[in-house]
Structure formats: C-alpha cells, structure tokens
Tab-separated table of C-alpha atoms in Angstrom:
chain	number	residue	atom	x	y	z
A	1	MET	CA	198.649	-84.585	-16.168
A	2	HIS	CA	198.599	-86.703	-12.995
A	3	VAL	CA	195.170	-88.198	-12.186
A	4	SER	CA	194.518	-89.372	-8.634
A	5	ILE	CA	191.623	-90.172	-6.310
A	6	ARG	CA	191.267	-89.163	-2.695
A	7	GLU	CA	188.530	-89.517	-0.125
A	8	PHE	CA	185.709	-86.949	-0.208
A	9	MET	CA	186.037	-84.402	2.616
A	10	LYS	CA	183.657	-81.906	4.202
A	11	GLU	CA	185.515	-79.121	2.401
A	12	ASP	CA	184.474	-80.675	-0.932
A	13	ILE	CA	180.770	-80.047	-0.353
A	14	PRO	CA	180.713	-76.695	-2.246
A	15	LEU	CA	182.324	-78.383	-5.268
A	16	LYS	CA	179.822	-81.230	-5.149
A	17	LEU	CA	176.969	-78.713	-5.038
A	18	ARG	CA	178.365	-76.778	-8.004
A	19	TRP	CA	178.994	-79.882	-10.093
A	20	ILE	CA	175.749	-81.718	-9.313
A	21	ASN	CA	173.599	-78.606	-9.739
A	22	ASP	CA	175.170	-77.842	-13.146
A	23	PRO	CA	172.646	-78.826	-15.870
A	24	LYS	CA	175.527	-79.956	-18.111
A	25	ASN	CA	176.441	-82.525	-15.456
A	26	ASN	CA	173.140	-83.719	-14.019
A	27	GLN	CA	171.247	-84.911	-17.084
A	28	TYR	CA	171.510	-88.578	-16.041
A	29	LEU	CA	171.866	-88.209	-12.268
A	30	HIS	CA	169.201	-89.344	-9.820
A	31	TYR	CA	169.323	-86.541	-7.252
A	32	ASP	CA	166.606	-84.312	-5.865
A	33	LEU	CA	167.763	-81.042	-7.373
A	34	PRO	CA	168.942	-78.552	-6.576
A	35	LEU	CA	171.288	-79.978	-3.959
A	36	GLU	CA	171.489	-77.731	-0.914
A	37	TYR	CA	174.397	-77.273	1.468
A	38	ASP	CA	172.570	-78.316	4.653
A	39	SER	CA	171.186	-81.557	3.239
A	40	THR	CA	174.540	-82.395	1.658
A	41	LEU	CA	176.283	-81.759	4.976
A	42	GLU	CA	173.771	-84.129	6.635
A	43	TRP	CA	174.523	-86.731	3.940
A	44	PHE	CA	178.256	-86.307	4.573
A	45	GLU	CA	177.933	-86.666	8.356
A	46	ARG	CA	175.583	-89.643	8.050
A	47	ASN	CA	177.956	-91.477	5.699
A	48	ARG	CA	181.282	-90.607	7.334
A	49	GLY	CA	182.962	-93.884	8.227
A	50	ASN	CA	180.345	-95.950	6.372
A	51	SER	CA	182.183	-99.089	5.254
A	52	ASN	CA	179.472	-99.853	2.684
A	53	ARG	CA	180.571	-97.009	0.416
A	54	PHE	CA	183.553	-95.029	-0.781
A	55	ASP	CA	183.048	-91.415	-1.813
A	56	GLY	CA	185.999	-89.954	-3.641
A	57	VAL	CA	187.208	-86.900	-5.489
A	58	ILE	CA	189.095	-87.073	-8.781
A	59	GLU	CA	192.091	-84.758	-8.845
A	60	ILE	CA	194.395	-83.640	-11.624
A	61	ASP	CA	197.698	-82.361	-10.291
A	62	ASN	CA	195.962	-81.886	-6.897
A	63	GLU	CA	193.064	-79.881	-8.397
A	64	PRO	CA	189.604	-81.406	-7.729
A	65	VAL	CA	187.792	-82.043	-11.013
A	66	GLY	CA	185.095	-84.641	-10.299
A	67	LEU	CA	183.421	-87.233	-8.128
A	68	ILE	CA	183.895	-90.991	-8.130
A	69	GLY	CA	182.997	-93.829	-5.825
A	70	LEU	CA	181.597	-97.173	-4.878
A	71	LEU	CA	178.120	-97.678	-3.446
A	72	ASP	CA	176.570	-100.681	-1.741
A	73	ILE	CA	179.919	-102.343	-1.077
A	74	ASN	CA	178.889	-105.905	-0.323
A	75	THR	CA	181.731	-107.922	1.170
A	76	ARG	CA	179.600	-111.049	1.449
A	77	PHE	CA	179.003	-111.159	-2.300
A	78	SER	CA	182.222	-109.278	-3.126
A	79	LYS	CA	180.691	-106.566	-5.308
A	80	ALA	CA	179.870	-102.850	-5.408
A	81	GLU	CA	178.240	-100.249	-7.652
A	82	PHE	CA	180.525	-97.770	-9.439
A	83	HIS	CA	179.784	-94.122	-10.213
A	84	ILE	CA	181.768	-91.252	-11.725
A	85	MET	CA	181.297	-87.657	-12.861
A	86	VAL	CA	183.895	-85.248	-14.193
A	87	GLY	CA	182.352	-81.991	-13.013
A	88	ASN	CA	184.962	-79.586	-14.359
A	89	HIS	CA	184.123	-79.252	-18.064
A	90	LYS	CA	187.627	-78.327	-19.192
A	91	TYR	CA	188.810	-81.858	-18.304
A	92	ARG	CA	186.210	-83.726	-20.331
A	93	GLY	CA	187.340	-85.641	-23.383
A	94	LYS	CA	190.943	-85.767	-22.176
A	95	GLY	CA	191.004	-89.320	-20.799
A	96	VAL	CA	190.588	-88.231	-17.169
A	97	ALA	CA	187.462	-90.309	-16.576
A	98	LEU	CA	189.084	-93.441	-18.008
A	99	LYS	CA	192.230	-93.033	-15.894
A	100	ALA	CA	190.152	-92.352	-12.776
A	101	THR	CA	187.931	-95.354	-13.507
A	102	ARG	CA	190.937	-97.640	-13.793
A	103	ILE	CA	192.360	-96.300	-10.531
A	104	MET	CA	189.003	-96.804	-8.779
A	105	LEU	CA	188.719	-100.353	-10.130
A	106	ASP	CA	192.192	-101.187	-8.852
A	107	VAL	CA	191.174	-99.831	-5.419
A	108	ALA	CA	187.932	-101.829	-5.524
A	109	PHE	CA	189.740	-105.070	-6.301
A	110	THR	CA	192.756	-104.597	-4.013
A	111	LYS	CA	191.798	-102.409	-1.049
A	112	PHE	CA	188.187	-103.599	-0.799
A	113	GLY	CA	188.900	-107.140	-2.027
A	114	LEU	CA	185.953	-107.128	-4.420
A	115	ASN	CA	185.440	-109.543	-7.294
A	116	LYS	CA	182.871	-107.550	-9.284
A	117	VAL	CA	182.110	-103.892	-9.923
A	118	TYR	CA	178.901	-102.926	-11.711
A	119	SER	CA	177.164	-99.776	-12.878
A	120	PHE	CA	173.663	-98.796	-13.968
A	121	ILE	CA	173.738	-96.569	-17.056
A	122	GLU	CA	170.852	-94.918	-18.888
A	123	CYS	CA	170.691	-96.297	-22.422
A	124	GLU	CA	170.912	-92.813	-23.923
A	125	ASN	CA	173.992	-91.866	-21.848
A	126	ARG	CA	176.471	-92.524	-24.665
A	127	SER	CA	179.522	-91.049	-22.934
A	128	SER	CA	179.138	-93.323	-19.887
A	129	LEU	CA	178.559	-96.348	-22.101
A	130	VAL	CA	181.746	-95.578	-24.062
A	131	LEU	CA	183.727	-94.940	-20.859
A	132	CYS	CA	182.680	-98.169	-19.183
A	133	THR	CA	183.272	-100.167	-22.369
A	134	LYS	CA	186.797	-98.729	-22.714
A	135	ALA	CA	187.451	-99.572	-19.054
A	136	GLY	CA	186.484	-103.204	-19.706
A	137	PHE	CA	182.900	-103.311	-18.423
A	138	ARG	CA	180.455	-105.501	-20.338
A	139	VAL	CA	176.703	-105.198	-20.661
A	140	GLU	CA	175.051	-107.834	-18.489
A	141	GLY	CA	171.503	-106.857	-19.235
A	142	LEU	CA	168.879	-104.279	-20.079
A	143	LEU	CA	166.512	-103.059	-17.369
A	144	HIS	CA	163.282	-101.785	-18.914
A	145	GLN	CA	161.693	-98.710	-17.336
A	146	ASP	CA	164.092	-99.099	-14.423
A	147	ALA	CA	164.345	-95.492	-13.249
A	148	VAL	CA	162.510	-92.215	-13.522
A	149	LEU	CA	164.426	-89.424	-15.228
A	150	ASP	CA	162.849	-86.041	-15.923
A	151	GLY	CA	159.429	-87.437	-15.057
A	152	ARG	CA	159.631	-90.346	-17.501
A	153	PHE	CA	160.697	-93.953	-17.170
A	154	SER	CA	164.120	-94.703	-18.574
A	155	ASN	CA	165.779	-97.936	-19.609
A	156	ARG	CA	169.185	-98.731	-18.133
A	157	TYR	CA	171.969	-101.127	-18.855
A	158	VAL	CA	173.678	-103.076	-16.112
A	159	MET	CA	177.383	-103.189	-16.937
A	160	SER	CA	180.046	-104.976	-14.937
A	161	ILE	CA	183.668	-105.991	-14.800
A	162	LEU	CA	185.242	-108.832	-12.858
A	163	LYS	CA	188.584	-108.654	-11.106
A	164	GLN	CA	190.123	-111.293	-13.381
A	165	GLU	CA	188.933	-109.417	-16.493
A	166	PHE	CA	190.356	-106.111	-15.269
A	167	TYR	CA	193.825	-107.455	-14.602
A	168	LYS	CA	193.822	-109.636	-17.742
A	169	ASP	CA	192.896	-106.668	-19.973
A	170	SER	CA	195.980	-105.565	-21.871
A	171	ASN	CA	194.687	-101.966	-21.795
A	172	SER	CA	194.869	-101.904	-18.004
A	173	ASP	CA	197.661	-99.890	-16.362
A	174	PHE	CA	197.639	-102.462	-13.532
A	175	ASN	CA	198.922	-105.619	-15.273
C-alpha cells in the first residue's frame, strides 16, 4: 500500500463534498454544512496559488482517500496549522493517516522551510489525539470553550511538533 500526497485539484471537489458532508467524517469539522459545489468551487478558485496554504489529497496507490494540508503558513514565524481527514472509511485504522501525516510534516519542514507545525484538536476527538501523538506532536495547551461545535462550546488542545523533534524521532521514516 503506497501512501502519497498530491495537490488538491478542481476535479477533487466532488470527493471533498462527499467526504465532508458524510456525518461519519464531519463530527469535529468546522464547516457550514452541507458543503455545496458552487461555494466549494469559489473556495478553490479563491485559494488557487495562495502561498499561505497547501491543500492536498491523500492517495493510496493513486486512489484518492482523504484530505490533508497546511493552513496559515507563516514564513515570518516559520509555522503552519496542520489538518487531515481520511474520508474513505475502508482505509481507516490501517496506518494511512499516520503515513500521510509524516509525509506532510516532511513537506512542511523541507519544501516550506517551517520550524513548527501545530493543530487544534477537540478534546473528545480521541482518534486525532492518538494520531498526532503517534506522529510526535505534543500538547502545548488546553483552550477552554475555544470553538463552537454542534451549537455548544468545545474545548480544544493545541498540539505541535518542531522540525528538530520530527527528524530526531526514531519512529520517523525521514531520519
């Protein structure tokens, strides 16, 4: 099973709609649902060529299975926010998210020259907490009532990993 990441393309919009609109996938996402094609196309056109973000697609043997990326890429402070979602359910629990995360971190630290990658994770989102911990992220802090999810305030962790930690980690494929 070969995991890779490629840039999100216009042709991926229907997959994004299917995955984001799936209730099994969107429990912890902060989107105005349901996503619609026209507004997603506008988002794509508005962000095409935006150097402050990277929107990617996770592929297994050239089959798209999820979304991954970096938001708010800040070259001045050398950091960005990480996000990931394996939208195709048959690939969950098979290590795909961890492999894709490690690939994305290597891209963040080499291609984008970043020093720090961080993520905001709802406290009750156990699978994301486990994923980020396995990838080497550490909890930096707890943000109380930081976001609104299903009409209620939710607490979130801020987790991060530094470049030196990623490449020092003996579990990394990029030593």
